[in-house]
């Protein structure tokens, strides 16, 4: 897609796995490396035909890649409903990067009337690394559920599955999947080594199971679409491999980029809290984080006026583009910045102006969510077929 804000072609080394995202990511190379498909103008036209519009996250290329998204849309056009499936690993509090695919998932639920399974992989986050306790993942599970509900998903059509609580619904499918995957495949897909604990090695089928659960619930083969950032793709590669052999449709995906952190490089991450805006941050904290953000600006005002800034290397620019600016505002910001007519302080101020009210509103919805947690849980009210 051509847009004035296209990212530079020259990028260095980077790593993208479900557990580690490092370096400056070249998303075009990632499409090739992962063997996914780019989102094409034909797909955008199809969305326009079906929904009457193209969501900004699609139009601006935030969701940039897919597997079988077009197939799901074709099925829907012919009258076959699809389920949505997405998730969260409760490793900490939720930041605005996590919220991006969830906002898009809600949009899809609203537009297509889809049922949604939302998995919480508390087992994965306990098993990964050495230092997380069960108590921590239990606490974050509850906190993260409040965020998920605050997004505004339809309570009649959405169920949250917490792995350690609802494993009985996943385990039969997980064992079917696990039986069809060798250790050698798991090593190739996930990079497991001899020092990986065996809990992690056994975990991927648990994240794969909700891809087929809708077919079990509905008693017929059901298409499933997974909106998520591209880091989760290895799970789906593995799942798609076994789907045919199990007699299910391959799960479809739509992949997003990462919302950058406010530091020098890399995605927004809870492990670098000073560069992430959390949904629970106080307004002063949001202001402090935005005002001390890294930018693509020159070291002095005089140089900025003379040489212009580098918006495509600036997290504040991307944050505003994907979250708060309209496309027009963002295109203007880009040109003004490059021509030296915009100073970083103004952009940081605009980011705070967007992020403070967003977080304030979100926190209110989070508080209200406490009363309705049970309504969303898989166990307590199974999703109606
Ligand atoms: P987790 O908790 O790491 O991430 C939750 C969701 O947020 C996306 N994400 C981001 N998106 C944009 N910008 C960022 N900086 C950013 N960081 C994370 C992730 O891609 C994900 O969509 N194992 C999973 C939990 C899970 C899941 C799923 C996720 C279980 N089933 C199905 C997606 C779909 C995890 O730990 O996600």
Short mmCIF file of C-alpha atoms and ligand atoms in Angstrom, two decimals:
data_model
loop_
_atom_site.label_atom_id
_atom_site.label_comp_id
_atom_site.label_asym_id
_atom_site.label_seq_id
_atom_site.Cartn_x
_atom_site.Cartn_y
_atom_site.Cartn_z
CA UNK A 1 0.00 0.00 0.00
CA UNK A 2 1.51 3.35 -0.84
CA UNK A 3 1.27 5.95 1.85
CA UNK A 4 3.48 8.88 2.72
CA UNK A 5 4.26 7.14 5.98
CA UNK A 6 5.78 4.02 4.47
CA UNK A 7 8.55 2.60 6.60
CA UNK A 8 12.19 2.72 5.48
CA UNK A 9 13.42 -0.31 3.54
CA UNK A 10 16.80 -0.60 5.25
CA UNK A 11 16.54 -2.53 8.48
CA UNK A 12 18.98 -4.56 10.52
CA UNK A 13 18.60 -7.87 12.30
CA UNK A 14 15.51 -8.66 14.30
CA UNK A 15 13.88 -11.53 16.17
CA UNK A 16 10.16 -12.24 16.44
CA UNK A 17 8.98 -15.22 18.50
CA UNK A 18 5.97 -15.55 20.84
CA UNK A 19 8.32 -14.80 23.74
CA UNK A 20 10.84 -12.39 22.35
CA UNK A 21 10.63 -9.44 19.97
CA UNK A 22 13.95 -7.67 19.45
CA UNK A 23 15.50 -5.25 16.97
CA UNK A 24 14.02 -3.09 14.26
CA UNK A 25 11.46 -5.20 12.49
CA UNK A 26 11.19 -5.31 8.73
CA UNK A 27 7.59 -6.38 8.31
CA UNK A 28 7.95 -7.13 4.59
CA UNK A 29 10.75 -9.54 5.33
CA UNK A 30 8.68 -11.08 8.10
CA UNK A 31 5.88 -11.91 5.65
CA UNK A 32 8.44 -13.80 3.57
CA UNK A 33 10.13 -15.41 6.54
CA UNK A 34 6.88 -16.63 8.13
CA UNK A 35 5.28 -17.49 4.77
CA UNK A 36 2.17 -15.38 5.39
CA UNK A 37 0.26 -13.27 2.84
CA UNK A 38 0.25 -9.47 2.69
CA UNK A 39 -3.07 -7.66 3.06
CA UNK A 40 -3.92 -6.66 -0.52
CA UNK A 41 -6.14 -3.92 -1.98
CA UNK A 42 -8.52 -6.74 -3.02
CA UNK A 43 -8.99 -7.68 0.64
CA UNK A 44 -9.63 -4.07 1.60
CA UNK A 45 -12.26 -3.86 -1.17
CA UNK A 46 -13.91 -7.00 0.11
CA UNK A 47 -14.06 -5.54 3.64
CA UNK A 48 -15.55 -2.38 2.20
CA UNK A 49 -18.13 -4.42 0.35
CA UNK A 50 -19.07 -6.40 3.46
CA UNK A 51 -18.94 -3.67 6.11
CA UNK A 52 -19.30 -0.44 4.11
CA UNK A 53 -15.92 0.86 5.30
CA UNK A 54 -12.25 0.03 5.80
CA UNK A 55 -11.15 0.23 9.43
CA UNK A 56 -8.16 2.59 9.91
CA UNK A 57 -6.04 -0.24 11.36
CA UNK A 58 -6.45 -2.01 8.00
CA UNK A 59 -6.21 1.06 5.84
CA UNK A 60 -3.03 2.30 7.52
CA UNK A 61 -1.44 -1.14 7.29
CA UNK A 62 -1.31 -1.76 11.05
CA UNK A 63 -2.87 -5.13 10.25
CA UNK A 64 -0.55 -5.98 7.40
CA UNK A 65 -0.50 -9.74 6.92
CA UNK A 66 -2.81 -12.73 7.06
CA UNK A 67 -3.47 -16.38 6.43
CA UNK A 68 -6.83 -17.18 4.83
CA UNK A 69 -8.52 -13.94 5.94
CA UNK A 70 -9.97 -13.70 2.41
CA UNK A 71 -11.29 -17.26 2.75
CA UNK A 72 -13.12 -16.36 5.99
CA UNK A 73 -14.64 -13.30 4.33
CA UNK A 74 -15.76 -15.40 1.35
CA UNK A 75 -17.39 -17.89 3.71
CA UNK A 76 -19.15 -15.06 5.54
CA UNK A 77 -20.35 -13.60 2.25
CA UNK A 78 -21.92 -16.96 1.48
CA UNK A 79 -23.68 -16.96 4.84
CA UNK A 80 -21.29 -19.08 6.93
CA UNK A 81 -20.50 -17.46 10.31
CA UNK A 82 -17.01 -17.52 11.76
CA UNK A 83 -15.73 -17.44 15.33
CA UNK A 84 -13.09 -15.05 16.54
CA UNK A 85 -10.33 -16.28 18.81
CA UNK A 86 -7.68 -14.22 20.56
CA UNK A 87 -5.85 -14.17 23.88
CA UNK A 88 -3.56 -12.84 26.55
CA UNK A 89 -0.66 -14.29 28.52
CA UNK A 90 -0.95 -12.77 32.02
CA UNK A 91 2.66 -11.74 32.54
CA UNK A 92 1.87 -8.30 33.93
CA UNK A 93 -0.57 -5.45 33.57
CA UNK A 94 -2.05 -4.66 30.17
CA UNK A 95 -0.49 -1.89 28.05
CA UNK A 96 -1.83 -0.09 25.03
CA UNK A 97 -0.02 -2.41 22.61
CA UNK A 98 -2.07 -5.36 23.85
CA UNK A 99 -5.24 -3.36 23.55
CA UNK A 100 -4.76 -2.74 19.80
CA UNK A 101 -5.65 -6.24 18.52
CA UNK A 102 -8.51 -6.41 21.04
CA UNK A 103 -10.04 -3.17 19.79
CA UNK A 104 -9.86 -4.59 16.28
CA UNK A 105 -11.35 -7.89 17.47
CA UNK A 106 -14.28 -6.02 19.01
CA UNK A 107 -14.73 -4.16 15.74
CA UNK A 108 -14.91 -7.49 13.88
CA UNK A 109 -17.33 -8.88 16.47
CA UNK A 110 -19.59 -5.83 16.07
CA UNK A 111 -19.49 -5.88 12.28
CA UNK A 112 -19.82 -9.62 11.71
CA UNK A 113 -21.77 -10.65 14.82
CA UNK A 114 -19.11 -13.27 15.59
CA UNK A 115 -18.78 -15.27 18.76
CA UNK A 116 -15.41 -14.84 20.46
CA UNK A 117 -13.23 -17.15 22.52
CA UNK A 118 -10.65 -15.28 24.58
CA UNK A 119 -7.94 -17.49 26.02
CA UNK A 120 -5.78 -16.61 29.03
CA UNK A 121 -2.58 -18.64 28.99
CA UNK A 122 -1.70 -18.40 32.68
CA UNK A 123 0.08 -21.77 32.33
CA UNK A 124 2.34 -20.41 29.57
CA UNK A 125 3.33 -17.35 31.58
CA UNK A 126 4.02 -19.37 34.70
CA UNK A 127 6.09 -21.90 32.77
CA UNK A 128 8.11 -19.37 30.77
CA UNK A 129 11.29 -18.19 32.52
CA UNK A 130 12.36 -18.89 36.06
CA UNK A 131 10.99 -16.20 38.25
CA UNK A 132 7.23 -15.98 37.87
CA UNK A 133 5.15 -17.51 40.65
CA UNK A 134 1.69 -19.08 40.32
CA UNK A 135 0.39 -16.39 42.66
CA UNK A 136 1.59 -13.66 40.28
CA UNK A 137 -0.01 -15.22 37.21
CA UNK A 138 -3.23 -15.74 39.19
CA UNK A 139 -3.31 -12.07 40.17
CA UNK A 140 -2.53 -10.84 36.65
CA UNK A 141 -5.17 -13.19 35.24
CA UNK A 142 -7.83 -11.36 37.23
CA UNK A 143 -6.42 -7.91 36.45
CA UNK A 144 -6.16 -8.71 32.73
CA UNK A 145 -9.73 -10.04 32.62
CA UNK A 146 -10.90 -6.58 33.74
CA UNK A 147 -9.09 -5.06 30.76
CA UNK A 148 -10.57 -7.59 28.35
CA UNK A 149 -14.10 -6.88 29.56
CA UNK A 150 -13.41 -3.12 29.46
CA UNK A 151 -12.85 -3.39 25.70
CA UNK A 152 -16.62 -3.81 25.42
CA UNK A 153 -17.03 -7.28 23.91
CA UNK A 154 -20.60 -8.59 23.68
CA UNK A 155 -21.19 -10.61 26.89
CA UNK A 156 -23.65 -12.90 25.10
CA UNK A 157 -21.13 -13.81 22.43
CA UNK A 158 -17.82 -13.77 24.31
CA UNK A 159 -16.29 -16.31 26.65
CA UNK A 160 -12.97 -16.13 28.47
CA UNK A 161 -11.10 -19.40 28.93
CA UNK A 162 -8.44 -19.45 31.64
CA UNK A 163 -6.16 -22.41 30.94
CA UNK A 164 -5.63 -23.65 34.49
CA UNK A 165 -9.31 -23.15 35.38
CA UNK A 166 -11.03 -24.49 32.27
CA UNK A 167 -8.48 -27.02 31.08
CA UNK A 168 -11.09 -29.77 30.92
CA UNK A 169 -12.60 -28.05 27.87
CA UNK A 170 -9.23 -27.80 26.12
CA UNK A 171 -7.44 -30.97 27.16
CA UNK A 172 -9.20 -33.48 24.89
CA UNK A 173 -8.38 -31.33 21.85
CA UNK A 174 -4.89 -30.51 23.12
CA UNK A 175 -4.01 -34.20 23.38
CA UNK A 176 -5.33 -34.84 19.86
CA UNK A 177 -3.12 -32.03 18.61
CA UNK A 178 -0.07 -33.00 20.69
CA UNK A 179 -0.17 -36.55 19.35
CA UNK A 180 0.31 -35.22 15.83
CA UNK A 181 3.34 -33.01 16.55
CA UNK A 182 6.84 -34.35 16.96
CA UNK A 183 9.48 -32.80 19.19
CA UNK A 184 11.55 -32.14 16.11
CA UNK A 185 8.73 -30.00 14.60
CA UNK A 186 8.20 -28.17 17.91
CA UNK A 187 11.93 -27.41 18.08
CA UNK A 188 11.94 -26.09 14.52
CA UNK A 189 8.84 -23.92 15.04
CA UNK A 190 9.48 -22.58 18.55
CA UNK A 191 13.24 -22.90 18.95
CA UNK A 192 13.00 -25.21 21.99
CA UNK A 193 16.31 -26.63 23.17
CA UNK A 194 17.42 -29.31 25.64
CA UNK A 195 17.30 -26.75 28.42
CA UNK A 196 13.67 -25.72 27.76
CA UNK A 197 11.48 -26.99 30.58
CA UNK A 198 9.08 -29.72 29.47
CA UNK A 199 6.06 -27.68 30.52
CA UNK A 200 6.85 -25.17 27.77
CA UNK A 201 7.46 -27.96 25.28
CA UNK A 202 4.04 -29.40 26.03
CA UNK A 203 2.24 -26.06 26.07
CA UNK A 204 1.69 -25.13 22.37
CA UNK A 205 -1.21 -27.59 21.83
CA UNK A 206 -3.08 -25.80 24.65
CA UNK A 207 -2.93 -22.53 22.72
CA UNK A 208 -3.90 -24.40 19.55
CA UNK A 209 -6.99 -26.07 21.09
CA UNK A 210 -9.34 -23.02 20.93
CA UNK A 211 -8.85 -23.03 17.15
CA UNK A 212 -10.98 -26.19 17.03
CA UNK A 213 -13.17 -25.71 20.11
CA UNK A 214 -15.83 -23.76 18.16
CA UNK A 215 -16.33 -26.82 15.95
CA UNK A 216 -16.81 -28.96 19.07
CA UNK A 217 -19.24 -26.44 20.60
CA UNK A 218 -21.28 -26.04 17.43
CA UNK A 219 -21.13 -29.69 16.37
CA UNK A 220 -20.00 -28.79 12.84
CA UNK A 221 -16.89 -27.45 11.18
CA UNK A 222 -16.62 -23.73 12.01
CA UNK A 223 -14.19 -21.22 10.45
CA UNK A 224 -12.07 -19.40 13.06
CA UNK A 225 -10.27 -16.08 12.60
CA UNK A 226 -7.48 -15.02 14.96
CA UNK A 227 -6.61 -11.32 15.21
CA UNK A 228 -3.26 -10.84 16.99
CA UNK A 229 0.16 -9.30 16.50
CA UNK A 230 2.49 -11.37 14.29
CA UNK A 231 4.50 -12.72 17.26
CA UNK A 232 1.83 -15.40 17.81
CA UNK A 233 2.11 -16.80 14.28
CA UNK A 234 4.33 -19.81 15.13
CA UNK A 235 1.42 -21.28 17.10
CA UNK A 236 -0.86 -21.04 14.09
CA UNK A 237 1.70 -22.47 11.70
CA UNK A 238 1.82 -25.56 13.87
CA UNK A 239 -1.97 -25.69 14.27
CA UNK A 240 -2.66 -25.29 10.58
CA UNK A 241 -0.36 -28.25 9.95
CA UNK A 242 -2.50 -30.61 11.99
CA UNK A 243 -5.95 -29.19 11.15
CA UNK A 244 -6.51 -31.23 8.00
CA UNK A 245 -5.40 -34.43 9.68
CA UNK A 246 -7.91 -33.79 12.47
CA UNK A 247 -10.71 -33.01 10.02
CA UNK A 248 -11.05 -29.30 10.94
CA UNK A 249 -10.69 -26.10 8.93
CA UNK A 250 -7.28 -24.48 9.20
CA UNK A 251 -7.57 -21.46 11.54
CA UNK A 252 -7.26 -18.13 9.70
CA UNK A 253 -5.24 -15.21 11.00
CA UNK A 254 -4.94 -11.50 10.60
CA UNK A 255 -1.59 -10.20 11.88
CA UNK A 256 -0.76 -6.77 13.20
CA UNK A 257 2.51 -4.96 13.62
CA UNK A 258 3.64 -3.94 17.11
CA UNK A 259 2.83 -0.69 18.76
CA UNK A 260 6.31 0.65 19.49
CA UNK A 261 7.47 1.37 23.01
CA UNK A 262 8.37 4.94 23.89
CA UNK A 263 12.04 4.00 24.14
CA UNK A 264 14.61 3.94 21.39
CA UNK A 265 13.60 0.76 19.63
CA UNK A 266 11.38 -2.28 19.85
CA UNK A 267 7.77 -3.07 20.68
CA UNK A 268 5.86 -1.81 23.65
CA UNK A 269 6.61 -4.34 26.37
CA UNK A 270 5.66 -4.78 30.03
CA UNK A 271 9.27 -5.72 30.71
CA UNK A 272 10.21 -2.08 29.98
CA UNK A 273 7.47 -0.36 32.01
CA UNK A 274 8.93 3.14 31.66
CA UNK A 275 8.36 2.96 27.89
CA UNK A 276 4.86 1.43 27.97
CA UNK A 277 1.56 3.14 28.75
CA UNK A 278 -0.54 0.83 30.90
CA UNK A 279 -4.33 0.98 31.06
CA UNK A 280 -3.98 1.47 34.80
CA UNK A 281 -1.42 4.31 34.72
CA UNK A 282 -2.34 7.52 36.51
CA UNK A 283 -2.61 10.65 34.30
CA UNK A 284 0.60 12.14 35.75
CA UNK A 285 2.45 8.94 34.93
CA UNK A 286 1.15 8.96 31.34
CA UNK A 287 2.24 12.57 31.01
CA UNK A 288 5.67 11.81 32.40
CA UNK A 289 6.15 8.82 30.08
CA UNK A 290 5.05 10.72 26.99
CA UNK A 291 7.14 13.78 27.79
CA UNK A 292 10.29 11.70 28.27
CA UNK A 293 9.73 9.58 25.16
CA UNK A 294 12.42 8.99 22.58
CA UNK A 295 11.61 10.76 19.29
CA UNK A 296 12.91 11.05 15.76
CA UNK A 297 13.87 14.69 16.39
CA UNK A 298 17.20 16.48 16.08
CA UNK A 299 19.29 17.23 19.18
CA UNK A 300 18.47 20.96 19.13
CA UNK A 301 15.51 23.10 18.09
CA UNK A 302 17.72 24.97 15.62
CA UNK A 303 18.76 21.73 13.91
CA UNK A 304 15.19 20.46 13.89
CA UNK A 305 14.08 23.67 12.14
CA UNK A 306 16.96 23.39 9.70
CA UNK A 307 17.02 19.66 8.92
CA UNK A 308 13.58 18.40 9.92
CA UNK A 309 12.92 15.27 11.96
CA UNK A 310 12.68 11.57 11.15
CA UNK A 311 9.02 10.67 11.82
CA UNK A 312 9.24 7.08 10.59
CA UNK A 313 11.92 6.42 13.21
CA UNK A 314 9.83 8.05 15.92
CA UNK A 315 7.64 6.00 18.29
CA UNK A 316 5.52 9.07 19.10
CA UNK A 317 4.66 9.47 15.41
CA UNK A 318 3.62 5.83 15.04
CA UNK A 319 1.70 5.82 18.30
CA UNK A 320 -0.25 8.87 17.19
CA UNK A 321 -0.78 7.47 13.69
CA UNK A 322 -2.14 4.14 14.81
CA UNK A 323 -4.01 5.25 17.89
CA UNK A 324 -5.06 8.88 18.03
CA UNK A 325 -4.53 10.80 14.77
CA UNK A 326 -6.83 10.63 11.79
CA UNK A 327 -5.05 9.63 8.58
CA UNK A 328 -5.14 13.23 7.40
CA UNK A 329 -3.72 14.58 10.66
CA UNK A 330 -1.01 11.96 10.58
CA UNK A 331 0.00 12.66 6.97
CA UNK A 332 0.20 16.36 7.78
CA UNK A 333 2.25 15.65 10.90
CA UNK A 334 4.70 13.64 8.81
CA UNK A 335 5.22 16.41 6.29
CA UNK A 336 5.48 19.14 8.92
CA UNK A 337 8.01 17.13 10.91
CA UNK A 338 10.18 16.37 7.88
CA UNK A 339 10.19 20.00 6.81
CA UNK A 340 11.27 21.22 10.25
CA UNK A 341 7.97 22.91 11.00
CA UNK A 342 7.08 20.74 13.94
CA UNK A 343 8.94 20.29 17.21
CA UNK A 344 8.95 17.10 19.24
CA UNK A 345 7.38 18.80 22.27
CA UNK A 346 4.21 19.39 20.27
CA UNK A 347 3.90 15.76 19.20
CA UNK A 348 4.56 14.52 22.73
CA UNK A 349 1.90 16.94 23.96
CA UNK A 350 -0.56 15.58 21.36
CA UNK A 351 0.20 12.05 22.49
CA UNK A 352 -0.52 12.97 26.11
CA UNK A 353 -3.73 14.72 24.99
CA UNK A 354 -4.88 11.47 23.41
CA UNK A 355 -3.53 8.98 25.94
CA UNK A 356 -4.62 10.65 29.20
CA UNK A 357 -8.38 10.70 28.43
CA UNK A 358 -8.17 7.25 26.83
CA UNK A 359 -6.64 5.73 29.95
CA UNK A 360 -8.99 7.67 32.26
CA UNK A 361 -12.06 6.37 30.43
CA UNK A 362 -10.65 2.89 30.18
CA UNK A 363 -10.02 2.75 33.91
CA UNK A 364 -13.68 3.56 34.60
CA UNK A 365 -14.80 0.72 32.34
CA UNK A 366 -12.26 -1.55 34.05
CA UNK A 367 -13.81 -0.79 37.44
CA UNK A 368 -17.31 -1.57 36.17
CA UNK A 369 -16.02 -4.85 34.76
CA UNK A 370 -15.49 -6.21 38.30
CA UNK A 371 -19.23 -6.82 38.61
CA UNK A 372 -19.62 -8.86 35.44
CA UNK A 373 -16.58 -11.15 35.41
CA UNK A 374 -18.68 -14.29 35.98
CA UNK A 375 -20.84 -13.52 32.93
CA UNK A 376 -17.81 -13.80 30.68
CA UNK A 377 -16.25 -16.96 32.08
CA UNK A 378 -16.43 -20.08 29.91
CA UNK A 379 -17.39 -22.39 32.73
CA UNK A 380 -20.10 -20.46 34.37
CA UNK A 381 -22.07 -19.75 31.24
CA UNK A 382 -20.98 -21.93 28.31
CA UNK A 383 -21.37 -20.16 25.00
CA UNK A 384 -24.68 -21.15 23.42
CA UNK A 385 -24.24 -23.14 20.19
P1 LIG B 1 0.47 -11.62 24.98
O1 LIG B 1 -0.13 -11.49 26.31
O2 LIG B 1 1.95 -11.55 24.85
O3 LIG B 1 -0.12 -10.52 24.04
C1 LIG B 1 -1.52 -10.27 23.94
C2 LIG B 1 -1.84 -9.74 22.57
O4 LIG B 1 -1.16 -8.51 22.33
C3 LIG B 1 -0.32 -8.62 21.18
N1 LIG B 1 0.82 -7.75 21.48
C4 LIG B 1 0.99 -6.55 20.90
N2 LIG B 1 0.30 -5.97 19.94
C5 LIG B 1 0.74 -4.76 19.53
N3 LIG B 1 1.80 -4.13 20.04
C6 LIG B 1 2.55 -4.67 21.02
N4 LIG B 1 3.59 -4.04 21.53
C7 LIG B 1 2.14 -5.96 21.49
N5 LIG B 1 2.61 -6.83 22.43
C8 LIG B 1 1.79 -7.90 22.41
C9 LIG B 1 -0.04 -10.09 21.03
O5 LIG B 1 0.26 -10.45 19.71
C10 LIG B 1 -1.37 -10.70 21.46
O6 LIG B 1 -2.30 -10.63 20.39
N6 LIG B 1 0.38 -16.58 24.13
C11 LIG B 1 -0.40 -15.34 24.02
C12 LIG B 1 -1.81 -15.47 24.57
C13 LIG B 1 -2.76 -16.11 23.61
C14 LIG B 1 -3.15 -15.57 22.35
C15 LIG B 1 -4.07 -16.52 21.80
C16 LIG B 1 -2.84 -14.38 21.71
C17 LIG B 1 -3.40 -17.30 23.75
N7 LIG B 1 -4.22 -17.57 22.68
C18 LIG B 1 -4.68 -16.25 20.58
C19 LIG B 1 -3.43 -14.12 20.49
C20 LIG B 1 -4.34 -15.07 19.93
C21 LIG B 1 0.33 -14.21 24.72
O7 LIG B 1 1.12 -14.43 25.60
O8 LIG B 1 -0.07 -12.96 24.30
#
